Structures are given as C-alpha cells and as structure tokens.
Amino acid sequence: MKRLNLIFLFLCLILFSCSHESEMIYHTLPIEKEYEALKYVFDRNEISEEKLKEMPNLKLVINSESEFPQEDLIGLEELKESGIDFKKYTMLLVYYKIQGVVEGYSYNYAKDFENDIVILSINYNLAPNSGEEAESEDLFTYCRSAILVSKISEDTEVEFRLSY
C-alpha cells in the first residue's frame, strides 16, 4: 500500500510539473493616451486613383519627431504639434482604408512573452450591413488611429493587428 501511494504521488508530481498551459504569455500594457480616431468615408466610384494614392495604409512606430511621415496625411499636423516627450513615450500610428463604414473602434496593447513582441490590436466596429447593401458596397473608411505608450526600445518588434 505504501508503495502504491508513492507511485501515485510520483505520478501527480510529474503531471503537475509538466503543465505549462496556465502560464501567462500575454500581458496587457497601459496606454498612456488615446488620440481620437479620425474617420472619413469615401465612395470608391467617386474618388480618383490619384486621391486613393494619397491615402496610404501605414503602420508606424514613432520614437522621435523626425520619424513622422513626410506626407500630408489627415490629422498628422495635430499629432506633430501635440508636444510629445519622446524621451518617455512612443507613438503607435495607423492609417488604414477599411471596406465599409466604421462607427467605432477599440484598442488593446499587450506584450507577447512567448514571441518577445508587443502587439497593438485595433478592432474597428462597422455600421450594420455596411458593405452588404448595393448602395454601400463601394464605401470605405479611411481611419487615422494613434496611441501613446511608454517608450518602446528601438530593437523591440511591434506587431499591428487590425480587425473589423
């Protein structure tokens, strides 16, 4: 009986020591400041190819004033003039064309310990039936999204995940 108890105890120790599924691989990080997203709705049939090229899809990690894009993008001047202390903060900036009409958005900023990266997830909420009705299937929203976070080192990989 004593031998059976020892075997049972040994098996329990092995099973509990091998279970790593409960380890936290993601940790939500604080966002220092959320800038209000700018959203402009366009009809693809009523916009020129030249104008479309002026609306690039960008995902940027900005650690200094010199890293801001040189293009004349919507709301960029406001961000440049906001007096960011780049010694303490990093700006994560996204410009993106999204099929449909965006009504709202939410951010999640986290550290992925397994892959040693930080992740900015933006979930854009679309208007109901946006892009499904014949009248609105050619509508898209050009969004500028920006957050300020604690300083991210130059060698840290940042992954942007956009969903809608």
Backbone as JSON Lines, residues from 0, in Angstrom:
{"i":0,"aa":"M","n":[0.82,-1.19,0.0],"ca":[0.0,0.0,0.0],"c":[0.86,1.25,0.0]}
{"i":1,"aa":"K","n":[1.91,1.22,0.82],"ca":[2.81,2.35,0.89],"c":[3.48,2.59,-0.47]}
{"i":2,"aa":"R","n":[3.82,1.51,-1.12],"ca":[4.45,1.6,-2.43],"c":[3.48,2.19,-3.45]}
{"i":3,"aa":"L","n":[2.23,1.82,-3.4],"ca":[1.2,2.34,-4.31],"c":[1.0,3.84,-4.08]}
{"i":4,"aa":"N","n":[1.0,4.28,-2.83],"ca":[0.88,5.71,-2.52],"c":[2.07,6.5,-3.07]}
{"i":5,"aa":"L","n":[3.26,5.94,-2.97],"ca":[4.45,6.61,-3.5],"c":[4.38,6.73,-5.02]}
{"i":6,"aa":"I","n":[3.93,5.7,-5.68],"ca":[3.77,5.75,-7.14],"c":[2.73,6.8,-7.52]}
{"i":7,"aa":"F","n":[1.62,6.84,-6.8],"ca":[0.57,7.83,-7.08],"c":[1.1,9.25,-6.88]}
{"i":8,"aa":"L","n":[1.82,9.47,-5.8],"ca":[2.41,10.78,-5.52],"c":[3.39,11.16,-6.62]}
{"i":9,"aa":"F","n":[4.22,10.24,-7.04],"ca":[5.18,10.49,-8.09],"c":[4.49,10.87,-9.41]}
{"i":10,"aa":"L","n":[3.43,10.14,-9.75],"ca":[2.68,10.45,-10.97],"c":[2.02,11.84,-10.89]}
{"i":11,"aa":"C","n":[1.49,12.2,-9.77],"ca":[0.89,13.53,-9.58],"c":[1.93,14.63,-9.76]}
{"i":12,"aa":"L","n":[3.1,14.43,-9.18],"ca":[4.16,15.42,-9.32],"c":[4.57,15.6,-10.78]}
{"i":13,"aa":"I","n":[4.67,14.52,-11.5],"ca":[5.04,14.59,-12.92],"c":[3.97,15.34,-13.71]}
{"i":14,"aa":"L","n":[2.7,15.0,-13.48],"ca":[1.61,15.63,-14.23],"c":[1.52,17.12,-13.95]}
{"i":15,"aa":"F","n":[1.64,17.53,-12.72],"ca":[1.52,18.95,-12.38],"c":[2.76,19.75,-12.81]}
{"i":16,"aa":"S","n":[3.91,19.14,-12.8],"ca":[5.12,19.86,-13.2],"c":[5.2,20.05,-14.71]}
{"i":17,"aa":"C","n":[4.52,19.25,-15.49],"ca":[4.58,19.35,-16.95],"c":[3.52,20.26,-17.53]}
{"i":18,"aa":"S","n":[2.59,20.71,-16.77],"ca":[1.51,21.55,-17.29],"c":[1.95,23.0,-17.35]}
{"i":19,"aa":"H","n":[2.19,23.5,-18.57],"ca":[2.61,24.88,-18.76],"c":[1.52,25.71,-19.42]}
{"i":20,"aa":"E","n":[0.38,25.13,-19.67],"ca":[-0.69,25.85,-20.35],"c":[-1.23,27.03,-19.56]}
{"i":21,"aa":"S","n":[-1.08,27.0,-18.26],"ca":[-1.64,28.07,-17.45],"c":[-0.7,29.28,-17.38]}
{"i":22,"aa":"E","n":[0.5,29.18,-17.96],"ca":[1.42,30.31,-17.93],"c":[0.84,31.46,-18.75]}
{"i":23,"aa":"M","n":[1.02,32.65,-18.24],"ca":[0.53,33.84,-18.94],"c":[1.53,34.21,-20.02]}
{"i":24,"aa":"I","n":[1.11,34.14,-21.29],"ca":[2.02,34.52,-22.37],"c":[1.72,35.92,-22.88]}
{"i":25,"aa":"Y","n":[0.55,36.46,-22.58],"ca":[0.2,37.83,-22.95],"c":[-0.05,38.63,-21.68]}
{"i":26,"aa":"H","n":[0.38,39.87,-21.7],"ca":[0.13,40.76,-20.58],"c":[-0.31,42.1,-21.15]}
{"i":27,"aa":"T","n":[-1.5,42.55,-20.77],"ca":[-1.99,43.84,-21.24],"c":[-1.14,44.95,-20.66]}
{"i":28,"aa":"L","n":[-0.76,45.88,-21.53],"ca":[0.07,47.02,-21.13],"c":[-0.78,48.28,-21.14]}
{"i":29,"aa":"P","n":[-0.4,49.26,-20.34],"ca":[-1.19,50.5,-20.29],"c":[-0.97,51.38,-21.52]}
{"i":30,"aa":"I","n":[-2.02,52.06,-21.91],"ca":[-1.97,53.06,-22.97],"c":[-1.96,54.41,-22.25]}
{"i":31,"aa":"E","n":[-0.93,55.2,-22.5],"ca":[-0.8,56.5,-21.83],"c":[-1.84,57.5,-22.34]}
{"i":32,"aa":"K","n":[-2.08,57.48,-23.65],"ca":[-3.05,58.41,-24.23],"c":[-3.6,57.82,-25.52]}
{"i":33,"aa":"E","n":[-4.92,57.92,-25.68],"ca":[-5.58,57.56,-26.93],"c":[-5.98,58.85,-27.63]}
{"i":34,"aa":"Y","n":[-5.54,59.01,-28.86],"ca":[-5.98,60.16,-29.65],"c":[-7.27,59.76,-30.35]}
{"i":35,"aa":"E","n":[-8.19,60.69,-30.45],"ca":[-9.45,60.38,-31.11],"c":[-9.18,59.99,-32.55]}
{"i":36,"aa":"A","n":[-9.75,58.88,-32.96],"ca":[-9.57,58.42,-34.33],"c":[-10.26,59.38,-35.28]}
{"i":37,"aa":"L","n":[-9.6,59.63,-36.4],"ca":[-10.22,60.42,-37.47],"c":[-10.71,59.45,-38.52]}
{"i":38,"aa":"K","n":[-11.95,59.63,-38.94],"ca":[-12.57,58.7,-39.89],"c":[-13.24,59.5,-41.0]}
{"i":39,"aa":"Y","n":[-12.91,59.16,-42.23],"ca":[-13.52,59.8,-43.39],"c":[-14.05,58.71,-44.3]}
{"i":40,"aa":"V","n":[-15.33,58.83,-44.69],"ca":[-15.97,57.83,-45.54],"c":[-15.94,58.32,-46.99]}
{"i":41,"aa":"F","n":[-15.55,57.42,-47.88],"ca":[-15.46,57.73,-49.31],"c":[-16.19,56.67,-50.11]}
{"i":42,"aa":"D","n":[-16.63,57.05,-51.31],"ca":[-17.2,56.11,-52.27],"c":[-16.14,55.86,-53.33]}
{"i":43,"aa":"R","n":[-15.76,54.61,-53.53],"ca":[-14.7,54.28,-54.49],"c":[-15.05,54.75,-55.9]}
{"i":44,"aa":"N","n":[-16.32,54.83,-56.22],"ca":[-16.74,55.25,-57.56],"c":[-16.59,56.76,-57.76]}
{"i":45,"aa":"E","n":[-16.45,57.49,-56.67],"ca":[-16.4,58.95,-56.76],"c":[-15.04,59.53,-56.36]}
{"i":46,"aa":"I","n":[-14.03,58.7,-56.35],"ca":[-12.7,59.17,-55.94],"c":[-11.68,58.74,-56.99]}
{"i":47,"aa":"S","n":[-10.76,59.63,-57.29],"ca":[-9.76,59.35,-58.32],"c":[-8.67,58.42,-57.77]}
{"i":48,"aa":"E","n":[-7.97,57.77,-58.7],"ca":[-6.84,56.91,-58.32],"c":[-5.76,57.74,-57.64]}
{"i":49,"aa":"E","n":[-5.58,58.96,-58.09],"ca":[-4.58,59.86,-57.5],"c":[-4.91,60.14,-56.04]}
{"i":50,"aa":"K","n":[-6.18,60.42,-55.76],"ca":[-6.62,60.69,-54.39],"c":[-6.45,59.43,-53.52]}
{"i":51,"aa":"L","n":[-6.74,58.25,-54.08],"ca":[-6.55,57.0,-53.35],"c":[-5.09,56.8,-52.95]}
{"i":52,"aa":"K","n":[-4.17,57.17,-53.84],"ca":[-2.75,57.03,-53.55],"c":[-2.3,57.98,-52.43]}
{"i":53,"aa":"E","n":[-3.05,59.05,-52.21],"ca":[-2.75,59.99,-51.14],"c":[-3.22,59.48,-49.78]}
{"i":54,"aa":"M","n":[-3.85,58.31,-49.78],"ca":[-4.35,57.67,-48.55],"c":[-3.67,56.32,-48.36]}
{"i":55,"aa":"P","n":[-2.39,56.32,-48.02],"ca":[-1.68,55.04,-47.87],"c":[-2.08,54.3,-46.6]}
{"i":56,"aa":"N","n":[-1.93,52.99,-46.63],"ca":[-2.06,52.18,-45.43],"c":[-0.7,52.17,-44.75]}
{"i":57,"aa":"L","n":[-0.63,52.7,-43.53],"ca":[0.63,52.8,-42.8],"c":[0.46,52.27,-41.38]}
{"i":58,"aa":"K","n":[1.5,51.61,-40.89],"ca":[1.58,51.17,-39.5],"c":[2.94,51.59,-39.0]}
{"i":59,"aa":"L","n":[2.96,52.59,-38.09],"ca":[4.22,53.23,-37.73],"c":[4.49,53.2,-36.22]}
{"i":60,"aa":"V","n":[5.76,53.0,-35.89],"ca":[6.26,53.13,-34.53],"c":[7.12,54.39,-34.54]}
{"i":61,"aa":"I","n":[6.69,55.41,-33.8],"ca":[7.36,56.7,-33.85],"c":[8.02,56.98,-32.49]}
{"i":62,"aa":"N","n":[9.36,57.04,-32.52],"ca":[10.14,57.28,-31.31],"c":[10.79,58.66,-31.27]}
{"i":63,"aa":"S","n":[10.57,59.46,-32.31],"ca":[11.12,60.82,-32.33],"c":[10.33,61.64,-33.35]}
{"i":64,"aa":"E","n":[10.41,62.95,-33.23],"ca":[9.7,63.83,-34.15],"c":[10.14,63.62,-35.59]}
{"i":65,"aa":"S","n":[11.39,63.27,-35.8],"ca":[11.89,63.07,-37.16],"c":[11.31,61.82,-37.84]}
{"i":66,"aa":"E","n":[10.68,60.94,-37.07],"ca":[10.13,59.71,-37.63],"c":[8.69,59.87,-38.14]}
{"i":67,"aa":"F","n":[8.09,61.04,-37.95],"ca":[6.75,61.25,-38.5],"c":[6.83,61.19,-40.02]}
{"i":68,"aa":"P","n":[5.77,60.69,-40.69],"ca":[5.77,60.65,-42.16],"c":[5.87,62.06,-42.74]}
{"i":69,"aa":"Q","n":[6.45,62.16,-43.92],"ca":[6.59,63.44,-44.6],"c":[5.33,63.8,-45.4]}
{"i":70,"aa":"E","n":[4.51,62.8,-45.71],"ca":[3.27,63.03,-46.47],"c":[2.33,63.95,-45.69]}
{"i":71,"aa":"D","n":[1.43,64.59,-46.42],"ca":[0.4,65.44,-45.83],"c":[-0.82,64.56,-45.53]}
{"i":72,"aa":"L","n":[-0.8,63.88,-44.4],"ca":[-1.85,62.93,-44.03],"c":[-2.85,63.58,-43.08]}
{"i":73,"aa":"I","n":[-4.08,63.06,-43.07],"ca":[-5.13,63.63,-42.23],"c":[-4.72,63.58,-40.76]}
{"i":74,"aa":"G","n":[-4.87,64.71,-40.1],"ca":[-4.62,64.79,-38.66],"c":[-3.18,64.68,-38.24]}
{"i":75,"aa":"L","n":[-2.25,64.64,-39.17],"ca":[-0.85,64.47,-38.81],"c":[-0.27,65.71,-38.14]}
{"i":76,"aa":"E","n":[-0.62,66.89,-38.61],"ca":[-0.12,68.13,-38.01],"c":[-0.51,68.22,-36.54]}
{"i":77,"aa":"E","n":[-1.76,67.85,-36.24],"ca":[-2.24,67.86,-34.85],"c":[-1.35,67.0,-33.96]}
{"i":78,"aa":"L","n":[-0.97,65.82,-34.46],"ca":[-0.11,64.92,-33.68],"c":[1.29,65.5,-33.52]}
{"i":79,"aa":"K","n":[1.83,66.07,-34.59],"ca":[3.18,66.65,-34.54],"c":[3.25,67.81,-33.55]}
{"i":80,"aa":"E","n":[2.17,68.56,-33.44],"ca":[2.14,69.75,-32.59],"c":[1.67,69.46,-31.16]}
{"i":81,"aa":"S","n":[1.45,68.2,-30.82],"ca":[0.89,67.87,-29.5],"c":[1.92,67.84,-28.38]}
{"i":82,"aa":"G","n":[3.17,68.13,-28.68],"ca":[4.19,68.24,-27.63],"c":[4.55,66.94,-26.95]}
{"i":83,"aa":"I","n":[4.73,65.89,-27.7],"ca":[5.05,64.57,-27.14],"c":[6.49,64.55,-26.63]}
{"i":84,"aa":"D","n":[6.68,64.03,-25.43],"ca":[8.01,63.84,-24.87],"c":[8.52,62.46,-25.32]}
{"i":85,"aa":"F","n":[9.26,62.45,-26.43],"ca":[9.71,61.18,-26.99],"c":[10.82,60.52,-26.18]}
{"i":86,"aa":"K","n":[11.29,61.17,-25.13],"ca":[12.22,60.5,-24.22],"c":[11.48,59.52,-23.34]}
{"i":87,"aa":"K","n":[10.19,59.78,-23.11],"ca":[9.35,58.94,-22.24],"c":[8.34,58.09,-23.01]}
{"i":88,"aa":"Y","n":[7.95,58.53,-24.22],"ca":[6.83,57.89,-24.91],"c":[7.16,57.5,-26.35]}
{"i":89,"aa":"T","n":[6.38,56.55,-26.84],"ca":[6.38,56.13,-28.25],"c":[4.96,56.27,-28.75]}
{"i":90,"aa":"M","n":[4.83,56.75,-29.99],"ca":[3.51,56.82,-30.6],"c":[3.36,55.65,-31.58]}
{"i":91,"aa":"L","n":[2.24,54.96,-31.48],"ca":[1.88,53.93,-32.45],"c":[0.78,54.54,-33.31]}
{"i":92,"aa":"L","n":[1.04,54.64,-34.6],"ca":[0.2,55.39,-35.53],"c":[-0.2,54.5,-36.69]}
{"i":93,"aa":"V","n":[-1.5,54.5,-36.99],"ca":[-2.03,53.67,-38.07],"c":[-2.93,54.51,-38.96]}
{"i":94,"aa":"Y","n":[-2.67,54.42,-40.25],"ca":[-3.57,54.95,-41.27],"c":[-4.02,53.74,-42.08]}
{"i":95,"aa":"Y","n":[-5.35,53.59,-42.25],"ca":[-5.82,52.38,-42.91],"c":[-7.16,52.59,-43.6]}
{"i":96,"aa":"K","n":[-7.28,52.02,-44.8],"ca":[-8.55,52.02,-45.54],"c":[-9.29,50.74,-45.19]}
{"i":97,"aa":"I","n":[-10.54,50.91,-44.75],"ca":[-11.35,49.77,-44.32],"c":[-12.63,49.73,-45.14]}
{"i":98,"aa":"Q","n":[-12.93,48.58,-45.73],"ca":[-14.15,48.42,-46.51],"c":[-15.36,48.58,-45.6]}
{"i":99,"aa":"G","n":[-16.29,49.47,-45.94],"ca":[-17.48,49.71,-45.13],"c":[-17.38,51.03,-44.38]}
{"i":100,"aa":"V","n":[-18.33,51.23,-43.49],"ca":[-18.41,52.47,-42.72],"c":[-18.07,52.15,-41.26]}
{"i":101,"aa":"V","n":[-16.97,52.72,-40.78],"ca":[-16.52,52.49,-39.4],"c":[-17.3,53.4,-38.46]}
{"i":102,"aa":"E","n":[-17.92,52.8,-37.45],"ca":[-18.66,53.58,-36.45],"c":[-17.85,53.81,-35.18]}
{"i":103,"aa":"G","n":[-17.01,52.87,-34.83],"ca":[-16.24,52.99,-33.59],"c":[-15.01,52.11,-33.65]}
{"i":104,"aa":"Y","n":[-14.28,52.09,-32.56],"ca":[-13.02,51.34,-32.52],"c":[-12.66,51.07,-31.06]}
{"i":105,"aa":"S","n":[-11.78,50.12,-30.86],"ca":[-11.22,49.87,-29.53],"c":[-9.79,49.39,-29.69]}
{"i":106,"aa":"Y","n":[-8.97,49.7,-28.68],"ca":[-7.56,49.35,-28.7],"c":[-7.25,48.31,-27.63]}
{"i":107,"aa":"N","n":[-6.25,47.48,-27.92],"ca":[-5.66,46.61,-26.93],"c":[-4.15,46.61,-27.19]}
{"i":108,"aa":"Y","n":[-3.39,46.86,-26.15],"ca":[-1.94,46.93,-26.27],"c":[-1.38,45.9,-25.29]}
{"i":109,"aa":"A","n":[-0.56,44.97,-25.79],"ca":[-0.11,43.87,-24.93],"c":[1.3,43.43,-25.29]}
{"i":110,"aa":"K","n":[1.9,42.73,-24.35],"ca":[3.22,42.11,-24.54],"c":[3.01,40.62,-24.72]}
{"i":111,"aa":"D","n":[3.6,40.06,-25.78],"ca":[3.57,38.62,-26.04],"c":[4.92,38.08,-25.57]}
{"i":112,"aa":"F","n":[4.93,37.42,-24.41],"ca":[6.17,36.95,-23.82],"c":[6.76,35.76,-24.57]}
{"i":113,"aa":"E","n":[5.9,34.95,-25.17],"ca":[6.4,33.77,-25.89],"c":[7.23,34.19,-27.11]}
{"i":114,"aa":"N","n":[6.79,35.23,-27.82],"ca":[7.5,35.69,-29.03],"c":[8.32,36.94,-28.8]}
{"i":115,"aa":"D","n":[8.28,37.48,-27.59],"ca":[9.02,38.68,-27.21],"c":[8.73,39.86,-28.15]}
{"i":116,"aa":"I","n":[7.43,40.15,-28.32],"ca":[6.99,41.29,-29.12],"c":[5.88,42.02,-28.39]}
{"i":117,"aa":"V","n":[5.63,43.26,-28.8],"ca":[4.46,43.98,-28.3],"c":[3.45,44.03,-29.45]}
{"i":118,"aa":"I","n":[2.18,44.05,-29.1],"ca":[1.12,43.97,-30.09],"c":[0.11,45.08,-29.84]}
{"i":119,"aa":"L","n":[-0.2,45.83,-30.89],"ca":[-1.31,46.77,-30.85],"c":[-2.42,46.16,-31.68]}
{"i":120,"aa":"S","n":[-3.54,45.9,-31.03],"ca":[-4.72,45.38,-31.73],"c":[-5.75,46.5,-31.78]}
{"i":121,"aa":"I","n":[-6.28,46.74,-32.98],"ca":[-7.34,47.72,-33.15],"c":[-8.53,46.99,-33.75]}
{"i":122,"aa":"N","n":[-9.65,47.09,-33.07],"ca":[-10.89,46.49,-33.57],"c":[-11.8,47.62,-34.03]}
{"i":123,"aa":"Y","n":[-12.03,47.69,-35.33],"ca":[-12.91,48.7,-35.9],"c":[-14.32,48.11,-35.99]}
{"i":124,"aa":"N","n":[-15.3,48.85,-35.45],"ca":[-16.69,48.41,-35.48],"c":[-17.36,49.03,-36.69]}
{"i":125,"aa":"L","n":[-17.9,48.18,-37.57],"ca":[-18.56,48.64,-38.78],"c":[-20.05,48.85,-38.55]}
{"i":126,"aa":"A","n":[-20.62,49.79,-39.3],"ca":[-22.06,50.01,-39.25],"c":[-22.76,48.73,-39.71]}
{"i":127,"aa":"P","n":[-23.92,48.42,-39.12],"ca":[-24.65,47.23,-39.55],"c":[-24.91,47.26,-41.06]}
{"i":128,"aa":"N","n":[-24.75,46.11,-41.7],"ca":[-24.95,45.94,-43.15],"c":[-23.99,46.78,-43.98]}
{"i":129,"aa":"S","n":[-22.98,47.34,-43.36],"ca":[-22.01,48.15,-44.09],"c":[-21.28,47.27,-45.09]}
{"i":130,"aa":"G","n":[-21.3,47.66,-46.33],"ca":[-20.63,46.9,-47.38],"c":[-21.47,45.79,-47.96]}
{"i":131,"aa":"E","n":[-22.65,45.54,-47.42],"ca":[-23.51,44.47,-47.94],"c":[-24.58,45.01,-48.88]}
{"i":132,"aa":"E","n":[-25.09,46.18,-48.6],"ca":[-26.14,46.74,-49.44],"c":[-25.54,47.27,-50.73]}
{"i":133,"aa":"A","n":[-26.3,47.2,-51.81],"ca":[-25.82,47.63,-53.12],"c":[-25.33,49.08,-53.08]}
{"i":134,"aa":"E","n":[-26.01,49.95,-52.34],"ca":[-25.64,51.36,-52.28],"c":[-24.33,51.58,-51.54]}
{"i":135,"aa":"S","n":[-24.05,50.73,-50.56],"ca":[-22.89,50.99,-49.71],"c":[-21.72,50.05,-49.96]}
{"i":136,"aa":"E","n":[-21.81,49.14,-50.91],"ca":[-20.72,48.18,-51.1],"c":[-19.43,48.83,-51.6]}
{"i":137,"aa":"D","n":[-19.51,50.02,-52.15],"ca":[-18.32,50.72,-52.62],"c":[-17.8,51.75,-51.61]}
{"i":138,"aa":"L","n":[-18.43,51.82,-50.44],"ca":[-17.98,52.77,-49.41],"c":[-16.8,52.18,-48.64]}
{"i":139,"aa":"F","n":[-15.86,53.04,-48.31],"ca":[-14.77,52.65,-47.42],"c":[-14.48,53.82,-46.49]}
{"i":140,"aa":"T","n":[-13.86,53.49,-45.36],"ca":[-13.49,54.5,-44.37],"c":[-11.98,54.56,-44.3]}
{"i":141,"aa":"Y","n":[-11.45,55.76,-44.37],"ca":[-10.01,55.97,-44.17],"c":[-9.85,56.46,-42.74]}
{"i":142,"aa":"C","n":[-9.14,55.67,-41.93],"ca":[-9.0,55.96,-40.49],"c":[-7.57,56.3,-40.11]}
{"i":143,"aa":"R","n":[-7.46,57.25,-39.2],"ca":[-6.19,57.52,-38.54],"c":[-6.4,57.15,-37.08]}
{"i":144,"aa":"S","n":[-5.58,56.24,-36.59],"ca":[-5.64,55.8,-35.2],"c":[-4.27,56.01,-34.58]}
{"i":145,"aa":"A","n":[-4.23,56.55,-33.35],"ca":[-2.94,56.8,-32.7],"c":[-3.07,56.65,-31.2]}
{"i":146,"aa":"I","n":[-2.04,56.03,-30.62],"ca":[-1.95,55.94,-29.16],"c":[-0.53,56.29,-28.75]}
{"i":147,"aa":"L","n":[-0.41,56.7,-27.5],"ca":[0.88,56.99,-26.89],"c":[1.1,55.95,-25.81]}
{"i":148,"aa":"V","n":[2.3,55.33,-25.82],"ca":[2.63,54.3,-24.84],"c":[4.0,54.62,-24.24]}
{"i":149,"aa":"S","n":[4.32,53.96,-23.14],"ca":[5.65,54.11,-22.56],"c":[6.69,53.76,-23.62]}
{"i":150,"aa":"K","n":[7.83,54.37,-23.51],"ca":[8.89,54.24,-24.51],"c":[9.15,52.77,-24.88]}
{"i":151,"aa":"I","n":[9.14,52.51,-26.18],"ca":[9.47,51.19,-26.72],"c":[10.88,51.29,-27.28]}
{"i":152,"aa":"S","n":[11.75,50.38,-26.9],"ca":[13.12,50.43,-27.4],"c":[13.15,50.15,-28.91]}
{"i":153,"aa":"E","n":[14.18,50.67,-29.55],"ca":[14.32,50.56,-31.0],"c":[14.35,49.11,-31.48]}
{"i":154,"aa":"D","n":[14.86,48.2,-30.66],"ca":[15.0,46.81,-31.09],"c":[13.78,45.94,-30.77]}
{"i":155,"aa":"T","n":[12.74,46.52,-30.2],"ca":[11.52,45.76,-29.89],"c":[10.65,45.66,-31.13]}
{"i":156,"aa":"E","n":[10.22,44.45,-31.42],"ca":[9.32,44.24,-32.57],"c":[7.9,44.59,-32.14]}
{"i":157,"aa":"V","n":[7.22,45.36,-32.99],"ca":[5.84,45.73,-32.75],"c":[4.98,45.13,-33.86]}
{"i":158,"aa":"E","n":[3.94,44.44,-33.46],"ca":[3.02,43.83,-34.42],"c":[1.7,44.58,-34.34]}
{"i":159,"aa":"F","n":[1.15,44.93,-35.49],"ca":[-0.14,45.6,-35.57],"c":[-1.16,44.58,-36.05]}
{"i":160,"aa":"R","n":[-2.26,44.46,-35.32],"ca":[-3.36,43.55,-35.7],"c":[-4.62,44.38,-35.84]}
{"i":161,"aa":"L","n":[-5.15,44.43,-37.05],"ca":[-6.35,45.2,-37.32],"c":[-7.48,44.23,-37.65]}
{"i":162,"aa":"S","n":[-8.63,44.46,-37.04],"ca":[-9.79,43.62,-37.33],"c":[-11.02,44.5,-37.46]}
{"i":163,"aa":"Y","n":[-11.97,44.01,-38.24],"ca":[-13.23,44.73,-38.45],"c":[-14.28,43.76,-38.91]}
